[in-house]
Short mmCIF file of C-alpha atoms and ligand atoms in Angstrom, two decimals:
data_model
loop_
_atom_site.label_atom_id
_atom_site.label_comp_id
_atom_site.label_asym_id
_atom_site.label_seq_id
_atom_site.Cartn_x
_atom_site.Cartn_y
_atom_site.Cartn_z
CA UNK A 27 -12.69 -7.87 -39.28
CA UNK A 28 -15.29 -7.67 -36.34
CA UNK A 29 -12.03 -9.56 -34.20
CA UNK A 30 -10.13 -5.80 -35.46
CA UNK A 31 -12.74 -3.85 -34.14
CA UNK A 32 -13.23 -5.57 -30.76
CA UNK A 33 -9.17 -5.24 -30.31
CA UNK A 34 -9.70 -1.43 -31.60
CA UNK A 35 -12.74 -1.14 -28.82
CA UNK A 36 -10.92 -2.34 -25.87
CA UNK A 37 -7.30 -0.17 -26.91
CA UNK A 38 -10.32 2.88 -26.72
CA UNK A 39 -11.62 1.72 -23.04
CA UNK A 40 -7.69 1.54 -21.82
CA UNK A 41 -7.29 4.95 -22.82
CA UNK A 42 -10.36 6.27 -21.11
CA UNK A 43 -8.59 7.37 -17.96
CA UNK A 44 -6.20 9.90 -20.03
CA UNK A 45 -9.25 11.15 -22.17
CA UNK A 46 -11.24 12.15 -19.03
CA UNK A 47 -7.88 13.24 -17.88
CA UNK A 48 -7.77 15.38 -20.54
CA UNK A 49 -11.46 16.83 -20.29
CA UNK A 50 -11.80 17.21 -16.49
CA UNK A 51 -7.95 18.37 -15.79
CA UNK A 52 -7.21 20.57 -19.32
CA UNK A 53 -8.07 23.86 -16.93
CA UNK A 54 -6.89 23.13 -13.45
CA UNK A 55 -3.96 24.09 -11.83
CA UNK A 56 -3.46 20.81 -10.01
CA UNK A 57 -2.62 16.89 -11.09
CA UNK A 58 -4.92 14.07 -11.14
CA UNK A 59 -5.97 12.22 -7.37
CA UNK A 60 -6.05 8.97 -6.45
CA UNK A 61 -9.84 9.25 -6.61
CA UNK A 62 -9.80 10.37 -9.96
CA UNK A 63 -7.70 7.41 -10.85
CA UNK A 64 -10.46 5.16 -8.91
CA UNK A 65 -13.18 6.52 -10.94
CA UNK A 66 -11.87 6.52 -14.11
CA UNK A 67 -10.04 3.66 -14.03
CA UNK A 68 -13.65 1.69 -12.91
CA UNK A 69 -15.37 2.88 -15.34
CA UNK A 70 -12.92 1.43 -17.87
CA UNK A 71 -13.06 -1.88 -16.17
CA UNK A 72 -16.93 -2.06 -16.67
CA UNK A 73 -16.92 -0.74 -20.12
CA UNK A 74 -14.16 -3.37 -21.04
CA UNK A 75 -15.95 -6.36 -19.76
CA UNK A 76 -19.06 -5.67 -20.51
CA UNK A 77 -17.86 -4.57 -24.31
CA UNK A 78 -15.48 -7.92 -23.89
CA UNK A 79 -13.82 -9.75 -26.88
CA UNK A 80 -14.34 -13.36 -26.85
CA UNK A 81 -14.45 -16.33 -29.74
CA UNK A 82 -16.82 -18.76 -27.49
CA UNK A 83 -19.78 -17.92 -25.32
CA UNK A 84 -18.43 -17.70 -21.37
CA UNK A 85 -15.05 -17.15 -21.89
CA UNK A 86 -14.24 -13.31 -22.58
CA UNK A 87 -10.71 -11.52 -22.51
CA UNK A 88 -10.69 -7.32 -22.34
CA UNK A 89 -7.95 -5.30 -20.91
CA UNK A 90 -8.58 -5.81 -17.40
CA UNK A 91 -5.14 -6.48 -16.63
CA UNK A 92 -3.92 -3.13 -18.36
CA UNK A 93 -6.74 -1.20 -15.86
CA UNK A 94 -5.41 -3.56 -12.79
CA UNK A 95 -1.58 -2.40 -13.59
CA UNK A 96 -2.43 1.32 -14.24
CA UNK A 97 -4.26 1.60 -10.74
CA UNK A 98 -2.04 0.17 -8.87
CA UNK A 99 1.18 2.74 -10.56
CA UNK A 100 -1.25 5.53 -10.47
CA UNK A 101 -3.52 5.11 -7.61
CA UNK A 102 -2.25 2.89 -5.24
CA UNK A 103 -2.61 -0.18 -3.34
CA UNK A 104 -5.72 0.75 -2.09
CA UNK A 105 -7.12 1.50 -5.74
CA UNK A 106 -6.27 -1.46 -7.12
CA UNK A 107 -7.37 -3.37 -4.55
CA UNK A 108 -10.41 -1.96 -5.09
CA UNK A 109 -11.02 -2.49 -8.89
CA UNK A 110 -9.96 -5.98 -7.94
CA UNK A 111 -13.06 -6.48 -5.85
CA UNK A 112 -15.42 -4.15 -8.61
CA UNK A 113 -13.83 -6.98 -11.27
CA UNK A 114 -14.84 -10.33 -9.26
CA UNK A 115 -18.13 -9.02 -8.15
CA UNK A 116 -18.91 -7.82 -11.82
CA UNK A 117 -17.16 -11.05 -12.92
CA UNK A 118 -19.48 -13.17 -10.95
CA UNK A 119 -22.66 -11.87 -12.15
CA UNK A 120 -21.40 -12.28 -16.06
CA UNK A 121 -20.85 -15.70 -15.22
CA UNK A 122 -20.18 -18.44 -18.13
CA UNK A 123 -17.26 -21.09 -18.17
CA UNK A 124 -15.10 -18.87 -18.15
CA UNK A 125 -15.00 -17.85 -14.52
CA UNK A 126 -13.44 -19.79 -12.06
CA UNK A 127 -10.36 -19.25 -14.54
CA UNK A 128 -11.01 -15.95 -14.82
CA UNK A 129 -10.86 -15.46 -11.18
CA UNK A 130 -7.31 -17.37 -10.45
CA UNK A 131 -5.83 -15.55 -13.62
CA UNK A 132 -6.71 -12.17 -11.84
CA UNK A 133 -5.24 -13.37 -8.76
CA UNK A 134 -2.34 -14.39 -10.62
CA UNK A 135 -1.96 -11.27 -12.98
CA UNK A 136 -2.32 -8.98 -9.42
CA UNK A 137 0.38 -10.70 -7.79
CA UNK A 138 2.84 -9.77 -11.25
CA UNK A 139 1.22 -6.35 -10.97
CA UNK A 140 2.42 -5.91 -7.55
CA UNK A 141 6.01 -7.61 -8.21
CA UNK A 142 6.62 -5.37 -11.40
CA UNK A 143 5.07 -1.85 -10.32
CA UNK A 144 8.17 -1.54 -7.94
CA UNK A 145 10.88 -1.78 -11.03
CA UNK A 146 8.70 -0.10 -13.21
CA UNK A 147 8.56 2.57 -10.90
CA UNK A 148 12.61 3.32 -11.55
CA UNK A 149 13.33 2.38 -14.77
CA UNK A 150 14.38 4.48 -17.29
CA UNK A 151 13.05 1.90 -20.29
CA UNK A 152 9.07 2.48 -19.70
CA UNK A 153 7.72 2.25 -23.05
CA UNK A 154 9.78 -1.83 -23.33
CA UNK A 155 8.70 -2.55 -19.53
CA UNK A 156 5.22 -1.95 -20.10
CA UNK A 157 5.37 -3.51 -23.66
CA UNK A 158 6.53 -6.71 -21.67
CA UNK A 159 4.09 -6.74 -19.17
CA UNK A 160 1.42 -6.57 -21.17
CA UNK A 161 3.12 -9.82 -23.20
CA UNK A 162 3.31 -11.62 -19.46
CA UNK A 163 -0.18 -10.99 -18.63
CA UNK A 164 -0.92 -12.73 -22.29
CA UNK A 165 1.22 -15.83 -21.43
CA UNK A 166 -0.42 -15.99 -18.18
CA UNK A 167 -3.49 -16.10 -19.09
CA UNK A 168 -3.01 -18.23 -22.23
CA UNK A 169 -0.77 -20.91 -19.71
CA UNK A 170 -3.79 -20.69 -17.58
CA UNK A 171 -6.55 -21.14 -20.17
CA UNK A 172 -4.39 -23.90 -21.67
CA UNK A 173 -4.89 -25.82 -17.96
CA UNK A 174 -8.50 -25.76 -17.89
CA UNK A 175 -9.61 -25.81 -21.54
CA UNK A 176 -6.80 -27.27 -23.38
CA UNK A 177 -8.90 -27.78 -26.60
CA UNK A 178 -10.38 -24.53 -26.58
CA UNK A 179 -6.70 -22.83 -26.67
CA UNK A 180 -5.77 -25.25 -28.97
CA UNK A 181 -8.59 -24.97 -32.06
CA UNK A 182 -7.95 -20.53 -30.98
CA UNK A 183 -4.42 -20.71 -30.42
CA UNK A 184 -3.77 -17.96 -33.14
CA UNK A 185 -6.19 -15.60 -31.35
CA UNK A 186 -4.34 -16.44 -27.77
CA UNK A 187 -0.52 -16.02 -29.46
CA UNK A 188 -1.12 -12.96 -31.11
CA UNK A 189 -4.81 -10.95 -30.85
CA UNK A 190 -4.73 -10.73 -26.51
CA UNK A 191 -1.04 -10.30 -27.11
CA UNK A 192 -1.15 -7.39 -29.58
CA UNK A 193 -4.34 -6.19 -27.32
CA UNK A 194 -2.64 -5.84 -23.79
CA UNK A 195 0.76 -4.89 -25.11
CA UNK A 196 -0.57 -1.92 -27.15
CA UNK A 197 -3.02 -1.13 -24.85
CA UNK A 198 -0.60 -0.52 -21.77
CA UNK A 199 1.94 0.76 -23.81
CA UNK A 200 -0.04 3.62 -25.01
CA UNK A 201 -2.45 4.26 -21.89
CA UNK A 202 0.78 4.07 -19.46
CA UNK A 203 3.21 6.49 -21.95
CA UNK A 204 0.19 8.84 -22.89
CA UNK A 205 -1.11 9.25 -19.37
CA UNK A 206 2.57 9.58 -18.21
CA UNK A 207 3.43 12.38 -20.35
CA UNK A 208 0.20 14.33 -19.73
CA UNK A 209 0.83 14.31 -15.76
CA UNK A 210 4.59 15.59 -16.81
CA UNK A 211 3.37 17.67 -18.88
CA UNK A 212 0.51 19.29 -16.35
CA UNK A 213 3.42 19.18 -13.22
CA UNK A 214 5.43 21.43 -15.73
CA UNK A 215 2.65 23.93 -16.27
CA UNK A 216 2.01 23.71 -12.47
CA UNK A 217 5.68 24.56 -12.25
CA UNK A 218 5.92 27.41 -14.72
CA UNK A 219 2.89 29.18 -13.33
CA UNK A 220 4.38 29.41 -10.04
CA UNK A 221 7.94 30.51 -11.65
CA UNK A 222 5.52 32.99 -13.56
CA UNK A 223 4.06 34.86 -10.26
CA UNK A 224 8.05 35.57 -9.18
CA UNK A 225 9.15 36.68 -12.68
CA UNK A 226 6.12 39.44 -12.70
CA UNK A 227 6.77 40.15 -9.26
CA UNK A 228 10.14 40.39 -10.18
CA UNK A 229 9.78 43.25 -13.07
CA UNK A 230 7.54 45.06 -10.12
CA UNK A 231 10.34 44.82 -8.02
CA UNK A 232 12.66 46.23 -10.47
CA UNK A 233 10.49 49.65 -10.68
CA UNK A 234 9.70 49.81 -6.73
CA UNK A 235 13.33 50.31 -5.64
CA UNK A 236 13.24 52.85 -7.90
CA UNK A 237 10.27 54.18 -6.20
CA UNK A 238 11.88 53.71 -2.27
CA UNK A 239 14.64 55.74 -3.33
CA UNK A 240 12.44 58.54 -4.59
CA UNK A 241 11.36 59.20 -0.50
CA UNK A 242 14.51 58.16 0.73
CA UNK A 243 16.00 61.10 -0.64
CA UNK A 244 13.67 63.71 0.30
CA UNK A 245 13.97 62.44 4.07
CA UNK A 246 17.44 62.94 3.46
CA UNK A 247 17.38 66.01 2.51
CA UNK A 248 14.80 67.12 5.05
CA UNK A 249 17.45 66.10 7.90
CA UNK A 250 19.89 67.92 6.57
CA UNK A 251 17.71 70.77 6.49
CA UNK A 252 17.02 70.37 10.23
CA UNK A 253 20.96 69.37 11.27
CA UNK A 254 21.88 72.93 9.27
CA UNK A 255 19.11 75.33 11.12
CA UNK A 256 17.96 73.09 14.13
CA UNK A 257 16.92 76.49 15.75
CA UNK A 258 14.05 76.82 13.34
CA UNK A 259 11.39 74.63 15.11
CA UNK A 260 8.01 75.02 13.10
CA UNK A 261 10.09 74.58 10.20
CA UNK A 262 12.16 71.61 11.48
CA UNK A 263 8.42 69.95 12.82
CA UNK A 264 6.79 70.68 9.44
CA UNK A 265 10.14 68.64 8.25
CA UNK A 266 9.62 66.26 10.67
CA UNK A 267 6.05 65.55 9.54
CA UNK A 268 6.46 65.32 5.81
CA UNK A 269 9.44 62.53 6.69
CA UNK A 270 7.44 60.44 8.84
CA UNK A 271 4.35 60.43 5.95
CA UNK A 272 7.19 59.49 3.78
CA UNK A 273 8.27 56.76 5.35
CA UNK A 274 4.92 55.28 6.24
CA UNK A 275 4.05 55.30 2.42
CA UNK A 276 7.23 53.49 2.17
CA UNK A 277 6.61 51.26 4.17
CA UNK A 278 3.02 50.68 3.81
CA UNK A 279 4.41 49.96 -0.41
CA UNK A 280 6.97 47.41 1.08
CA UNK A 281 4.93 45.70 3.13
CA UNK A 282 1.86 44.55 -0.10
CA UNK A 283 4.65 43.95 -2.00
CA UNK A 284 6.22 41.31 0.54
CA UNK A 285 2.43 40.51 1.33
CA UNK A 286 1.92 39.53 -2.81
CA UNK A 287 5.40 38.01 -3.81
CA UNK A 288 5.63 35.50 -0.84
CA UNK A 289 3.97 31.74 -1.25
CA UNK A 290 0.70 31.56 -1.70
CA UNK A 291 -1.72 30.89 0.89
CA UNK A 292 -4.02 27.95 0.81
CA UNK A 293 -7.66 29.74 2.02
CA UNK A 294 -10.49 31.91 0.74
CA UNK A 295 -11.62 34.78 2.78
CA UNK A 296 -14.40 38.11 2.60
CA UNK A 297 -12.38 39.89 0.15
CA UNK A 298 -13.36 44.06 -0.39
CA UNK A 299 -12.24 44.62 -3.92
CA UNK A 300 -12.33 48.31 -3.74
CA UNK A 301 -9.38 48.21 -1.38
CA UNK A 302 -7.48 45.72 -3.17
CA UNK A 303 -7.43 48.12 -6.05
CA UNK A 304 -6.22 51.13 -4.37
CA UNK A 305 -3.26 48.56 -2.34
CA UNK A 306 -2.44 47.51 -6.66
CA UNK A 307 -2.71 50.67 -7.54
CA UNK A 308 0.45 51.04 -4.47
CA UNK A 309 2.33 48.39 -6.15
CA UNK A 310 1.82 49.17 -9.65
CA UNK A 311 2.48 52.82 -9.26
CA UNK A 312 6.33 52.45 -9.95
CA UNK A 313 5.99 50.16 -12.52
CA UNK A 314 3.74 52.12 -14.23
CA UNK A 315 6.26 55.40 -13.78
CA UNK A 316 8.77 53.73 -15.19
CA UNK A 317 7.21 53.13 -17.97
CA UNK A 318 5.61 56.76 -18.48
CA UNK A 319 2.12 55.17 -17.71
CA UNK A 320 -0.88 57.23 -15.87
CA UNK A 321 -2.46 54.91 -13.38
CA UNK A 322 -5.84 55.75 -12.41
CA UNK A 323 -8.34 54.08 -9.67
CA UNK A 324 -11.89 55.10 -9.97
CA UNK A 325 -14.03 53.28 -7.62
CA UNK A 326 -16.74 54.55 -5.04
CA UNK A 327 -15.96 54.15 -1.34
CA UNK A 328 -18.65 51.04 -0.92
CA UNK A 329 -17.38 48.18 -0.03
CA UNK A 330 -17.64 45.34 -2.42
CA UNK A 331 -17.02 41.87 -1.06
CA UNK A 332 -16.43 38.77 -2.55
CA UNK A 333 -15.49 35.66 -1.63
CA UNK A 334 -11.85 34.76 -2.98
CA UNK A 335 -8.35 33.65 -1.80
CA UNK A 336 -6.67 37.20 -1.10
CA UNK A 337 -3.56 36.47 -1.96
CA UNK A 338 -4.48 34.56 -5.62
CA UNK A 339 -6.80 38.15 -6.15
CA UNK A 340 -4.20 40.35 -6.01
CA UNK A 341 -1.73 38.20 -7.91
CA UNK A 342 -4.26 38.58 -10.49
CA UNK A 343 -4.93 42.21 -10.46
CA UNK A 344 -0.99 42.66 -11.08
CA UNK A 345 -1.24 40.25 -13.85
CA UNK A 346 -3.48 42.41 -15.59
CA UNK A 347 -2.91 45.75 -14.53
CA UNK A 348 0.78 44.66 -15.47
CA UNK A 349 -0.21 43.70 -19.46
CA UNK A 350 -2.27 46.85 -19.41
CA UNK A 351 0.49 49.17 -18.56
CA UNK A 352 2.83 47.68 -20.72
CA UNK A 353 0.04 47.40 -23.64
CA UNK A 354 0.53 51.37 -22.99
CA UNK A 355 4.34 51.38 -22.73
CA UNK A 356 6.20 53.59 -25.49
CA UNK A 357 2.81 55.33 -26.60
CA UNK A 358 2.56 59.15 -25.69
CA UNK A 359 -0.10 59.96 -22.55
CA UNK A 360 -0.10 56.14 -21.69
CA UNK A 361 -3.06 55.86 -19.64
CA UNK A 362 -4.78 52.58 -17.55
CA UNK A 363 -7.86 52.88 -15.71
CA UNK A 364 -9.05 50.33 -12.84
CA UNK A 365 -13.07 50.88 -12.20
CA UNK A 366 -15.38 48.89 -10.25
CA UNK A 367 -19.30 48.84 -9.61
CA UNK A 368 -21.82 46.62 -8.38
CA UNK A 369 -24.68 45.02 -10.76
CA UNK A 370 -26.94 42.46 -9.93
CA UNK A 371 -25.42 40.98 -7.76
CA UNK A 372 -22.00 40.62 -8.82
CA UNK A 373 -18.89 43.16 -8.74
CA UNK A 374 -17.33 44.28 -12.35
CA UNK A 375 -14.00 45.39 -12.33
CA UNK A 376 -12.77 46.85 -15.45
CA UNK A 377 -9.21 47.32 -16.28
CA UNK A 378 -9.06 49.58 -19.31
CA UNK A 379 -6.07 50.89 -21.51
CA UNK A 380 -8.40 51.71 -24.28
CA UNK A 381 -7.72 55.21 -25.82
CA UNK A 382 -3.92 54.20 -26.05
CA UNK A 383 -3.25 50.88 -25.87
CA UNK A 384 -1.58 48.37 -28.48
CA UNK A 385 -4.91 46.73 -28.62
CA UNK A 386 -5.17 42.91 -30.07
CA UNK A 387 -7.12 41.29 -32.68
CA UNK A 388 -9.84 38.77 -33.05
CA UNK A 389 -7.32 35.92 -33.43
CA UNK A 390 -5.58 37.43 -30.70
CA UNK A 391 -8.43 37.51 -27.98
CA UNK A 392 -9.25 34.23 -29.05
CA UNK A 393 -5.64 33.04 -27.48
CA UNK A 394 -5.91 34.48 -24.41
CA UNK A 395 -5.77 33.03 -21.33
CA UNK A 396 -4.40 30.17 -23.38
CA UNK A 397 -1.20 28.24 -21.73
CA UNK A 398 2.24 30.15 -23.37
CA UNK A 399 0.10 32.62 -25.70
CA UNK A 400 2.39 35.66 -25.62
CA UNK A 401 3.06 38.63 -28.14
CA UNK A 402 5.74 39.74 -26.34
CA UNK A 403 9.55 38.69 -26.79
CA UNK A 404 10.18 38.06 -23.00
CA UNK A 405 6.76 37.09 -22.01
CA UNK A 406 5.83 33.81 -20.59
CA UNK A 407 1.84 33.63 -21.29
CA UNK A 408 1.06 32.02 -18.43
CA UNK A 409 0.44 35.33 -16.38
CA UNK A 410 -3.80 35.19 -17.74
CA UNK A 411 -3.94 31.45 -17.99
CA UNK A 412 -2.90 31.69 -14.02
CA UNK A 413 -5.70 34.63 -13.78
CA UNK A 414 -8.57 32.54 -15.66
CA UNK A 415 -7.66 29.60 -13.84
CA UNK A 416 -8.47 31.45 -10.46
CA UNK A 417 -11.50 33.74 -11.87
CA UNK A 418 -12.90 30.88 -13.05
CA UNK A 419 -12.19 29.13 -9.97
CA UNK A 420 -14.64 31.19 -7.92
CA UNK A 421 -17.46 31.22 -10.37
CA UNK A 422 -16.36 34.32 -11.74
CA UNK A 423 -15.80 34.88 -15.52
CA UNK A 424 -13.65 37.57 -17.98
CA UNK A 425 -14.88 39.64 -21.15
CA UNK A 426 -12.14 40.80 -23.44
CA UNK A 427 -13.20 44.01 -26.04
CA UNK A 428 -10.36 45.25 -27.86
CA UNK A 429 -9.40 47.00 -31.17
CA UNK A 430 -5.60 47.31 -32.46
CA UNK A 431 -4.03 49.75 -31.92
CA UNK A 432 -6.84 51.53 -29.78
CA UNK A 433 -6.84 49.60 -26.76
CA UNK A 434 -7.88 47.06 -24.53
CA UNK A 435 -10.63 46.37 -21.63
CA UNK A 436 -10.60 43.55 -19.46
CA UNK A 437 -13.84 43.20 -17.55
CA UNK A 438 -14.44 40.51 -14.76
CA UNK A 439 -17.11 39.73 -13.20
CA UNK A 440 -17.10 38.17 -9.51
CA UNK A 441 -20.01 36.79 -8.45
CA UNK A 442 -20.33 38.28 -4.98
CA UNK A 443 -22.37 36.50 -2.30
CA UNK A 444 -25.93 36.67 -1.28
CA UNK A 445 -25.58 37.49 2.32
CA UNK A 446 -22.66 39.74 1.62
CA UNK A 447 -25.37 42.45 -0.66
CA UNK A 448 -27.45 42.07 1.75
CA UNK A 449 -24.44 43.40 4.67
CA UNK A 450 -23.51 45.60 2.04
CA UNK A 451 -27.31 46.78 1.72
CA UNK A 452 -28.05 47.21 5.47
CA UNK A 453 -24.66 49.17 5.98
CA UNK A 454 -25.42 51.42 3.25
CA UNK A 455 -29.02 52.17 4.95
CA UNK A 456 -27.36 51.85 8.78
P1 ADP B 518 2.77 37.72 -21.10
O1 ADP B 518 2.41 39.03 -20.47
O2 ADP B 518 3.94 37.06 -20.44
O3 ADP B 518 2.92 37.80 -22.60
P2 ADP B 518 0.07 37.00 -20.36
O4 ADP B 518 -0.60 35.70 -20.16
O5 ADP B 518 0.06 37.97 -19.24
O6 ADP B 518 1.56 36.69 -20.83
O7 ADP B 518 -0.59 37.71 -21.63
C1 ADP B 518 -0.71 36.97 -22.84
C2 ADP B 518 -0.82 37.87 -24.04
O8 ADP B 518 -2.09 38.54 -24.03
C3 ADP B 518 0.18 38.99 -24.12
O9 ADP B 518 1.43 38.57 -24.65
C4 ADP B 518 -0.52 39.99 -25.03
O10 ADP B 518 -0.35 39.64 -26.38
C5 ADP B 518 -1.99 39.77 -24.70
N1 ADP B 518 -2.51 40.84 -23.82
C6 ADP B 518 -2.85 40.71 -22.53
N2 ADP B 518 -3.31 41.87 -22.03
C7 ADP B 518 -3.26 42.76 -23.05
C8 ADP B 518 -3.63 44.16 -23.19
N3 ADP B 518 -4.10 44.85 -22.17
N4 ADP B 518 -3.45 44.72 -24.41
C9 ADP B 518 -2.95 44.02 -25.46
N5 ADP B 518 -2.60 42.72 -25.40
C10 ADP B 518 -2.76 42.09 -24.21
MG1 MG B 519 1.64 39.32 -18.52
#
């Protein structure tokens, strides 16, 4: 029974690199590092030989080999080079009989590691290649043991034919096909969040060509005017005038909607909120026309800076602002409301469709922000998770009130930075 548990104990230490995978990764929007494999996959190591399963004093077996072969698939050369010197170091000090064995078996075991990784890498039959491998270390091991202590193997033979066995073959069967489909399964969110940002920019597009037309035909129209009566020149200026402001609204529309669709920039900069809201209230004018929404901007002219990616800000604002209007969507006098102000500290933007809104329950608010939560027949869910990710990102965090059927607000709060109140301050006083 106590043999069970130790097996049991040491299947729990292989698996501790995809349960801190789990834990540290479950909100990011990026896949694990080769430091993270490092760390984790260390930290196993010690807890398996120090927690080691052995029958006589000195000579202990633990998944070692299982830790060696997931490094070096996961993290490298370098990695597993590394938890090769952690092992003989920590080896050495444990000391016993056991050790000079222990040390060639590890040399041994590394040089399969680094002959099978290659194959493994390209096969289509993981879950039987790592099942093997862990039965090669075994035999290994157990040929080697037999060499230097052939009584010992002898009078424990079941335990070497079938308890390491059973240990390393279960053990790098499930750490290597459970971490495996967590990565795919995080490269896939990774993927979908990005495929999210174009499908919402997408639906705004669909509504802003709408919108370009709108002035395109009233500068049409205004140069008729002027080719029929080109005689008339205050008239025909006046023309001129309300054509060019055209235009430049146009164009100034275009130009944050090519600034928000395109790739995403990798750097943080002084954001001022209080314009980003009036360029999404730009964008998100047409959308929110087509879909008989009012959107209003209430903010005072300070600025209020904080300290964000600019491009990853605005891609949330139209996340939001986009739910909100279409929370409204198909209700009369539709209305959404972006307001900002500064307290303690830290800016609070509130995004509010509540008077009209469809509103959500407590289940409901629960869900959100989790990956593929959607209500809606064509949504995705993975607009908020995106927007959490990145509020969350910059130490900022999101309240949720909402009632069905009366509405919704979405508050964040941004921390904003020390030595930005205090420019704020002394250009409010300048
Ligand atoms: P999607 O919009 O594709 O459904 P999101 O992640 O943007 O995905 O939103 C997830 C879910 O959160 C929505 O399907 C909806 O049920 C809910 N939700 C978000 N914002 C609002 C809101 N303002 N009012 C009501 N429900 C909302
Ligand atoms: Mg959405």
């Amino acid at each position: 029974m106590s043999l069970l548990k130790e097996v049991i104990l040491q299947i729990f230490f292989a698996l501790t690199p995809f349960v801190l995978y789990n834990i540290y990764y479950r909100d990011k929007l990026k896949n694990y590092s080769q430091s993270f494999i490092l760390v984790t996959s260390s930290f196993s190591l010690l807890l398996a030989m120090t927690f080691a399963s052995s029958v006589v004093d000195g000579v202990i077996f633990d998944i070692r080999y299982v830790i060696m072969f997931f490094g070096l698939v996961y993290g490298g050369v370098q990695t597993a080079l590394l938890l090769l010197v952690e092992f003989v170091i920590y080896r050495l000090y444990l000391g016993g009989e056991g050790t000079r064995v222990a040390l060639l078996m590890l040399v041994c075991t590394f040089t399969l590691c680094l002959i099978i990784t290659k194959p493994y890498k390209t096969t289509y039959r993981k879950s039987l290649y790592t099942f093997l491998a862990g039965i090669l270390f075994s035999v290994v091991a157990l040929g080697l043991t037999f060499i230097f202590f052939p009584a010992y193997v002898k009078q424990h033979l079941a335990y070497h034919l079938f308890v390491i066995p059973i240990q390393n073959s279960v053990g790098i069967w499930l750490l290597m096909s459970l971490f495996s489909k967590a990565i795919a399964d995080k490269e896939l969110f990774i993927e979908h969040a990005q495929n999210e940002k174009f499908q919402a920019m997408s639906h705004v597009a669909a509504s802003l060509a709408h919108e370009v037309r709108n002035p395109l035909t009233a500068v049409k129209g205004f140069l008729r005017l002027i080719q029929e009566s080109p005689e008339e020149h205050t008239k025909t200026e006046q023309y001129i005038k309300i054509s060019l402001d055209e235009i430049q609204r146009t164009e100034s529309i275009l130009t944050e909607y090519l600034s928000i669709s395109k790739p995403l920039k990798d750097r943080s900069d002084q954001i001022n909120v209080s314009e980003q809201l009036h360029v999404i209230q730009e964008i998100m004018l047409p959308f929110a026309n087509m879909h008989n929404v009012e959107l209003d901007v209430q903010i005072y002219d300070t600025p209020v800076m904080i300290f964000a990616n600019p491009d990853e800000i605005k891609q949330v604002l139209v996340n939001i602002v986009k739910n909100a209007i279409e929370a409204c969507t198909d209700v009369p006098n539709g209305r959404v409301i972006l307001s900002i102000l500064m307290e303690k500290g830290n800016a609070i933007l509130m995004i509010n469709d509540n008077g009209n809104g469809i509103g959500m329950d407590e289940s409901q608010i629960n869900y959100l922000g989790s990956i593929y939560f959607s209500t809606k027949s064509s949504g995705t869910g993975l607009g908020l998770t995106y927007s959490y990710h990145v509020i969350h990102s910059i130490g900022g965090s999101v309240r949720v009130t909402s009632e069905p059927f009366v509405g919704t607000q979405f508050t964040i709060i941004f921390p904003c930075h020390v030595d930005m109140i205090e420019k704020m301050n002394n250009g409010l006083t300048a």
